[in-house]
Amino acid sequence: LPERDRAELKRRKLLLEVTLKSYWIRKGSAFSTAVARPETELTPEMIATGSWRQLPFKPYNFSSLGLAPACGHLHPLLKVRSELRQIFLEMG
């Protein structure tokens, strides 16, 4: 369509322009149908047999903070001691 006719149809809302995107997906060099889980621990058996050289290992994340520690609690004897102290303080 000429630009003038296309603008007229768009103005009258009789024309809708749509952009289509397509992608090509191809098998890469590391393609595999089996899911391989990387090793996370090095065992003495792996060292003895030398099989650790061919195994993929999971990379370590040294910048992670880890799990937050659970909130702590007072020891039961410390609770009793603070209660007794409070009682004696109230008695004078």
mmCIF file of C-alpha atoms in Angstrom:
data_model
loop_
_atom_site.group_PDB
_atom_site.id
_atom_site.type_symbol
_atom_site.label_atom_id
_atom_site.label_comp_id
_atom_site.label_asym_id
_atom_site.label_seq_id
_atom_site.Cartn_x
_atom_site.Cartn_y
_atom_site.Cartn_z
ATOM 1 C CA LEU A 1 0.000 0.000 0.000
ATOM 2 C CA PRO A 2 1.114 3.552 -0.578
ATOM 3 C CA GLU A 3 2.027 5.485 2.560
ATOM 4 C CA ARG A 4 -0.950 7.844 2.176
ATOM 5 C CA ASP A 5 -3.506 5.010 1.937
ATOM 6 C CA ARG A 6 -1.895 3.147 4.831
ATOM 7 C CA ALA A 7 -2.045 6.260 7.047
ATOM 8 C CA GLU A 8 -5.706 6.765 6.137
ATOM 9 C CA LEU A 9 -6.604 3.174 7.018
ATOM 10 C CA LYS A 10 -4.701 3.411 10.312
ATOM 11 C CA ARG A 11 -6.522 6.629 11.171
ATOM 12 C CA ARG A 12 -9.879 4.941 10.562
ATOM 13 C CA LYS A 13 -8.665 1.919 12.595
ATOM 14 C CA LEU A 14 -9.125 -0.428 9.664
ATOM 15 C CA LEU A 15 -5.464 -1.391 9.530
ATOM 16 C CA LEU A 16 -3.377 -2.907 12.294
ATOM 17 C CA GLU A 17 0.376 -3.292 11.896
ATOM 18 C CA VAL A 18 1.883 -6.290 13.657
ATOM 19 C CA THR A 19 5.578 -7.101 14.017
ATOM 20 C CA LEU A 20 6.449 -10.792 13.987
ATOM 21 C CA LYS A 21 9.703 -12.084 15.442
ATOM 22 C CA SER A 22 11.093 -15.526 14.786
ATOM 23 C CA TYR A 23 14.075 -17.411 16.182
ATOM 24 C CA TRP A 24 16.119 -20.317 14.901
ATOM 25 C CA ILE A 25 17.146 -22.902 17.464
ATOM 26 C CA ARG A 26 19.957 -25.287 16.585
ATOM 27 C CA LYS A 27 21.904 -27.914 18.467
ATOM 28 C CA GLY A 28 25.129 -26.556 19.906
ATOM 29 C CA SER A 29 28.444 -28.288 20.450
ATOM 30 C CA ALA A 30 27.519 -29.282 24.032
ATOM 31 C CA PHE A 31 24.064 -30.683 23.100
ATOM 32 C CA SER A 32 23.040 -33.828 24.932
ATOM 33 C CA THR A 33 19.726 -35.573 25.531
ATOM 34 C CA ALA A 34 20.815 -36.791 28.970
ATOM 35 C CA VAL A 35 20.899 -34.423 31.929
ATOM 36 C CA ALA A 36 24.338 -34.624 33.545
ATOM 37 C CA ARG A 37 24.603 -33.439 37.125
ATOM 38 C CA PRO A 38 28.005 -32.043 38.037
ATOM 39 C CA GLU A 39 29.804 -33.569 40.987
ATOM 40 C CA THR A 40 29.756 -31.595 44.217
ATOM 41 C CA GLU A 41 32.146 -33.625 46.368
ATOM 42 C CA LEU A 42 35.581 -35.128 45.812
ATOM 43 C CA THR A 43 35.737 -38.563 47.422
ATOM 44 C CA PRO A 44 38.816 -40.676 48.290
ATOM 45 C CA GLU A 45 37.666 -43.273 45.732
ATOM 46 C CA MET A 46 37.752 -40.646 42.963
ATOM 47 C CA ILE A 47 41.291 -39.676 43.944
ATOM 48 C CA ALA A 48 42.462 -43.301 44.138
ATOM 49 C CA THR A 49 41.064 -44.239 40.718
ATOM 50 C CA GLY A 50 41.834 -40.896 39.050
ATOM 51 C CA SER A 51 38.247 -40.599 37.759
ATOM 52 C CA TRP A 52 37.972 -37.044 39.090
ATOM 53 C CA ARG A 53 39.968 -35.761 36.094
ATOM 54 C CA GLN A 54 37.156 -36.578 33.638
ATOM 55 C CA LEU A 55 34.215 -35.515 35.822
ATOM 56 C CA PRO A 56 32.609 -32.070 35.665
ATOM 57 C CA PHE A 57 32.469 -30.368 39.064
ATOM 58 C CA LYS A 58 30.004 -27.751 40.209
ATOM 59 C CA PRO A 59 31.719 -24.361 40.596
ATOM 60 C CA TYR A 60 31.885 -22.965 44.117
ATOM 61 C CA ASN A 61 30.285 -19.631 44.918
ATOM 62 C CA PHE A 62 32.577 -18.021 47.455
ATOM 63 C CA SER A 63 30.572 -14.778 47.546
ATOM 64 C CA SER A 64 27.351 -16.370 48.816
ATOM 65 C CA LEU A 65 26.383 -15.557 52.386
ATOM 66 C CA GLY A 66 24.850 -18.921 53.288
ATOM 67 C CA LEU A 67 21.878 -19.523 55.518
ATOM 68 C CA ALA A 68 21.059 -17.033 58.231
ATOM 69 C CA PRO A 69 21.492 -18.536 61.716
ATOM 70 C CA ALA A 70 18.333 -19.290 63.621
ATOM 71 C CA CYS A 71 17.533 -16.972 66.517
ATOM 72 C CA GLY A 72 19.180 -18.089 69.720
ATOM 73 C CA HIS A 73 17.593 -18.686 73.110
ATOM 74 C CA LEU A 74 18.775 -18.082 76.630
ATOM 75 C CA HIS A 75 20.029 -21.022 78.642
ATOM 76 C CA PRO A 76 17.415 -22.179 81.201
ATOM 77 C CA LEU A 77 19.783 -21.486 84.131
ATOM 78 C CA LEU A 78 20.337 -17.922 82.883
ATOM 79 C CA LYS A 79 16.576 -17.427 82.788
ATOM 80 C CA VAL A 80 16.243 -18.632 86.411
ATOM 81 C CA ARG A 81 19.153 -16.414 87.496
ATOM 82 C CA SER A 82 17.617 -13.321 85.907
ATOM 83 C CA GLU A 83 14.238 -14.080 87.513
ATOM 84 C CA LEU A 84 15.834 -14.515 90.940
ATOM 85 C CA ARG A 85 17.810 -11.300 90.487
ATOM 86 C CA GLN A 86 14.629 -9.437 89.561
ATOM 87 C CA ILE A 87 12.881 -10.810 92.676
ATOM 88 C CA PHE A 88 15.735 -9.716 94.952
ATOM 89 C CA LEU A 89 15.864 -6.286 93.339
ATOM 90 C CA GLU A 90 12.148 -5.814 93.971
ATOM 91 C CA MET A 91 12.639 -6.853 97.624
ATOM 92 C CA GLY A 92 15.359 -4.255 98.047
#
